[in-house]
Amino acid sequence: MNSNFDRSISDEDVFKRRATLLQRLHIDGWLLLILLALAAGSLFVLYSASGKNWDLLIKQGSSFALGMVGMLVIAQFEPRFMARWVPLAYIFGVGLLVAVEVMGHTAMGATRWINIPGVIRFQPSEFMKIIMPATIAWYLARHNLPPKLRHIAVSLVLILVPFVLILKQPDLGTSLLILASGAFVLFMAGLQWRWIIGAVAAVVPIAVAMWFFVLREYQKQRVLTFLDPESDPLGTGWNIIQSKAAIGSGGVLGKGWLLGTQSHLDFLPESHTDFIIAVLSEEFGLVGVCILLLVYLLLIGRGLFITAQAQTLFGKLLAGSLTMTFFVYVFVNIGMVSGLLPVVGVPLPFISYGGTHLVTLLSGFGILMAIHTHRKWIAQV
């Protein structure tokens, strides 16, 4: 028995000696390389989109640095350790959403932030983009799959509580992303097709109910503008018309960095946040957009590879949901800016300006690294 123990210790020592620096730090090299490329591209585009605003650039760079540190710290924890803290994180996240409802900071007609004067202002709903899929993955991993009806019901309750709280802020875009992140876990857990078909069939009556009883007037106007933006070209249709004009004017190769007219002449609204891809398209053309989409595709592909390689059910469900939710981010933002979807206020991942959003995204990729690199450690010892 002692000889077997000594042999296992010896094998572990050999692995540690052979491990690269990235392996010892539990960093996935491919993910890190892609994320650094996106960080550099983001600052490059943001400098132009913000009208050469160095303050925004420094803030974005600081958020990237903070997010990278958070990502590296999170990558050190084993998925089993993370799973133990998921219920407490869910309670804490919902508590923050309740705090927003009671004493949140209001800006531009929405109450979405908690403001600690002189310290920080942050958006708690962003944290739920990670906590939500982790919670459903933790719950379903404790039961036999495919999930039974009672497990589906409990999962839906866990999803709907933050969904409703975020919808009331109001923040339709983020609430739908939270809903999608939890739904992806259910789908990956082997949800039976009859439940999926039933959910799809329920979309129409739910949409009708939301139109009459949930959506606010400006949200309804966004849907109507999506259907016919030219009906009010100088009012509600202005944003999407100018966005499509910027995208189309870039052509194949674009007008060149800092030479975009729609953004620099203030025709394009929110050019450094939700509509930043219109700036990229105008200045770098179809080629620039395709390069960005290729980088996104590599990132999503790496996430799916990590999902397939995950050794625990919790890790597999969580990694898959985080990856697919990231895909939804990209799809919704590009869809709304190009007029294929209604405008719901979803930023373009890693490119749009935003601190909390950026730190949350990088934290999610830190979880992916933890799932993958700790699997490697266990496999080789």
GROMACS .gro file of N, CA, C and O in nm, residues 8-27 75-80 309 311 369-381:
model
  164
    8SER      N    1   0.220   0.710  -0.654
    8SER     CA    2   0.128   0.817  -0.693
    8SER      C    3   0.189   0.954  -0.665
    8SER      O    4   0.176   1.047  -0.744
    9ILE      N    5   0.261   0.963  -0.550
    9ILE     CA    6   0.327   1.090  -0.519
    9ILE      C    7   0.435   1.120  -0.622
    9ILE      O    8   0.451   1.232  -0.671
   10SER      N    9   0.509   1.016  -0.659
   10SER     CA   10   0.615   1.032  -0.758
   10SER      C   11   0.559   1.076  -0.892
   10SER      O   12   0.613   1.164  -0.958
   11ASP      N   13   0.446   1.014  -0.934
   11ASP     CA   14   0.383   1.051  -1.062
   11ASP      C   15   0.339   1.197  -1.060
   11ASP      O   16   0.354   1.269  -1.159
   12GLU      N   17   0.283   1.240  -0.946
   12GLU     CA   18   0.238   1.380  -0.936
   12GLU      C   19   0.356   1.474  -0.943
   12GLU      O   20   0.349   1.579  -1.008
   13ASP      N   21   0.466   1.438  -0.876
   13ASP     CA   22   0.585   1.522  -0.880
   13ASP      C   23   0.640   1.533  -1.022
   13ASP      O   24   0.682   1.640  -1.066
   14VAL      N   25   0.636   1.420  -1.095
   14VAL     CA   26   0.684   1.421  -1.233
   14VAL      C   27   0.599   1.513  -1.318
   14VAL      O   28   0.649   1.591  -1.399
   15PHE      N   29   0.466   1.506  -1.298
   15PHE     CA   30   0.375   1.591  -1.377
   15PHE      C   31   0.401   1.739  -1.349
   15PHE      O   32   0.405   1.823  -1.438
   16LYS      N   33   0.420   1.769  -1.219
   16LYS     CA   34   0.443   1.909  -1.184
   16LYS      C   35   0.572   1.962  -1.246
   16LYS      O   36   0.581   2.077  -1.285
   17ARG      N   37   0.674   1.876  -1.253
   17ARG     CA   38   0.800   1.919  -1.312
   17ARG      C   39   0.786   1.940  -1.462
   17ARG      O   40   0.849   2.027  -1.520
   18ARG      N   41   0.702   1.857  -1.526
   18ARG     CA   42   0.686   1.866  -1.672
   18ARG      C   43   0.584   1.971  -1.714
   18ARG      O   44   0.580   2.011  -1.829
   19ALA      N   45   0.498   2.012  -1.623
   19ALA     CA   46   0.391   2.106  -1.657
   19ALA      C   47   0.447   2.241  -1.700
   19ALA      O   48   0.547   2.289  -1.644
   20THR      N   49   0.387   2.298  -1.798
   20THR     CA   50   0.425   2.432  -1.841
   20THR      C   51   0.374   2.534  -1.741
   20THR      O   52   0.293   2.503  -1.652
   21LEU      N   53   0.420   2.658  -1.756
   21LEU     CA   54   0.376   2.765  -1.666
   21LEU      C   55   0.225   2.784  -1.676
   21LEU      O   56   0.156   2.802  -1.575
   22LEU      N   57   0.169   2.780  -1.798
   22LEU     CA   58   0.025   2.797  -1.816
   22LEU      C   59  -0.052   2.686  -1.746
   22LEU      O   60  -0.157   2.709  -1.685
   23GLN      N   61  -0.003   2.561  -1.755
   23GLN     CA   62  -0.071   2.449  -1.689
   23GLN      C   63  -0.068   2.465  -1.538
   23GLN      O   64  -0.166   2.436  -1.469
   24ARG      N   65   0.045   2.511  -1.484
   24ARG     CA   66   0.054   2.530  -1.340
   24ARG      C   67  -0.039   2.641  -1.291
   24ARG      O   68  -0.089   2.636  -1.180
   25LEU      N   69  -0.062   2.740  -1.376
   25LEU     CA   70  -0.151   2.850  -1.340
   25LEU      C   71  -0.295   2.823  -1.379
   25LEU      O   72  -0.382   2.908  -1.361
   26HIS      N   73  -0.320   2.704  -1.433
   26HIS     CA   74  -0.455   2.663  -1.477
   26HIS      C   75  -0.512   2.760  -1.579
   26HIS      O   76  -0.627   2.803  -1.570
   27ILE      N   77  -0.430   2.795  -1.677
   27ILE     CA   78  -0.472   2.885  -1.785
   27ILE      C   79  -0.476   2.808  -1.915
   27ILE      O   80  -0.382   2.736  -1.950
   75ALA      N   81  -0.988   3.073  -1.226
   75ALA     CA   82  -0.935   2.952  -1.290
   75ALA      C   83  -0.862   2.861  -1.192
   75ALA      O   84  -0.843   2.742  -1.221
   76GLN      N   85  -0.823   2.913  -1.077
   76GLN     CA   86  -0.750   2.832  -0.980
   76GLN      C   87  -0.840   2.738  -0.901
   76GLN      O   88  -0.793   2.642  -0.839
   77PHE      N   89  -0.969   2.763  -0.900
   77PHE     CA   90  -1.061   2.684  -0.818
   77PHE      C   91  -1.113   2.563  -0.896
   77PHE      O   92  -1.152   2.576  -1.012
   78GLU      N   93  -1.117   2.450  -0.830
   78GLU     CA   94  -1.174   2.331  -0.892
   78GLU      C   95  -1.325   2.347  -0.907
   78GLU      O   96  -1.391   2.408  -0.823
   79PRO      N   97  -1.383   2.291  -1.013
   79PRO     CA   98  -1.529   2.298  -1.032
   79PRO      C   99  -1.607   2.245  -0.913
   79PRO      O  100  -1.713   2.297  -0.880
   80ARG      N  101  -1.554   2.142  -0.845
   80ARG     CA  102  -1.624   2.087  -0.728
   80ARG      C  103  -1.632   2.190  -0.616
   80ARG      O  104  -1.732   2.198  -0.545
  309GLN      N  105  -1.501   1.797  -2.341
  309GLN     CA  106  -1.395   1.732  -2.265
  309GLN      C  107  -1.420   1.732  -2.114
  309GLN      O  108  -1.346   1.667  -2.041
  311GLN      N  109  -1.521   1.652  -1.745
  311GLN     CA  110  -1.533   1.520  -1.684
  311GLN      C  111  -1.649   1.508  -1.587
  311GLN      O  112  -1.688   1.397  -1.552
  369MET      N  113  -1.186   2.793  -1.807
  369MET     CA  114  -1.048   2.750  -1.787
  369MET      C  115  -1.036   2.653  -1.671
  369MET      O  116  -0.964   2.553  -1.678
  370ALA      N  117  -1.106   2.683  -1.562
  370ALA     CA  118  -1.102   2.596  -1.445
  370ALA      C  119  -1.154   2.457  -1.478
  370ALA      O  120  -1.095   2.355  -1.439
  371ILE      N  121  -1.266   2.452  -1.551
  371ILE     CA  122  -1.325   2.323  -1.589
  371ILE      C  123  -1.228   2.243  -1.674
  371ILE      O  124  -1.213   2.121  -1.655
  372HIS      N  125  -1.158   2.309  -1.764
  372HIS     CA  126  -1.071   2.239  -1.856
  372HIS      C  127  -0.935   2.203  -1.795
  372HIS      O  128  -0.888   2.090  -1.806
  373THR      N  129  -0.871   2.299  -1.730
  373THR     CA  130  -0.735   2.274  -1.681
  373THR      C  131  -0.732   2.182  -1.561
  373THR      O  132  -0.639   2.103  -1.545
  374HIS      N  133  -0.832   2.187  -1.475
  374HIS     CA  134  -0.836   2.094  -1.363
  374HIS      C  135  -0.866   1.953  -1.412
  374HIS      O  136  -0.823   1.854  -1.352
  375ARG      N  137  -0.941   1.943  -1.521
  375ARG     CA  138  -0.962   1.811  -1.582
  375ARG      C  139  -0.829   1.754  -1.630
  375ARG      O  140  -0.801   1.635  -1.613
  376LYS      N  141  -0.745   1.837  -1.691
  376LYS     CA  142  -0.615   1.790  -1.737
  376LYS      C  143  -0.530   1.740  -1.622
  376LYS      O  144  -0.465   1.638  -1.630
  377TRP      N  145  -0.533   1.814  -1.511
  377TRP     CA  146  -0.452   1.775  -1.394
  377TRP      C  147  -0.493   1.638  -1.345
  377TRP      O  148  -0.412   1.550  -1.322
  378ILE      N  149  -0.624   1.618  -1.328
  378ILE     CA  150  -0.674   1.492  -1.278
  378ILE      C  151  -0.641   1.379  -1.374
  378ILE      O  152  -0.605   1.269  -1.336
  379ALA      N  153  -0.649   1.407  -1.505
  379ALA     CA  154  -0.628   1.302  -1.605
  379ALA      C  155  -0.483   1.256  -1.608
  379ALA      O  156  -0.456   1.141  -1.641
  380GLN      N  157  -0.389   1.344  -1.575
  380GLN     CA  158  -0.250   1.309  -1.592
  380GLN      C  159  -0.184   1.261  -1.461
  380GLN      O  160  -0.072   1.213  -1.462
  381VAL      N  161  -0.251   1.277  -1.347
  381VAL     CA  162  -0.192   1.231  -1.222
  381VAL      C  163  -0.215   1.082  -1.205
  381VAL      O  164  -0.323   1.033  -1.231
   0.00000   0.00000   0.00000
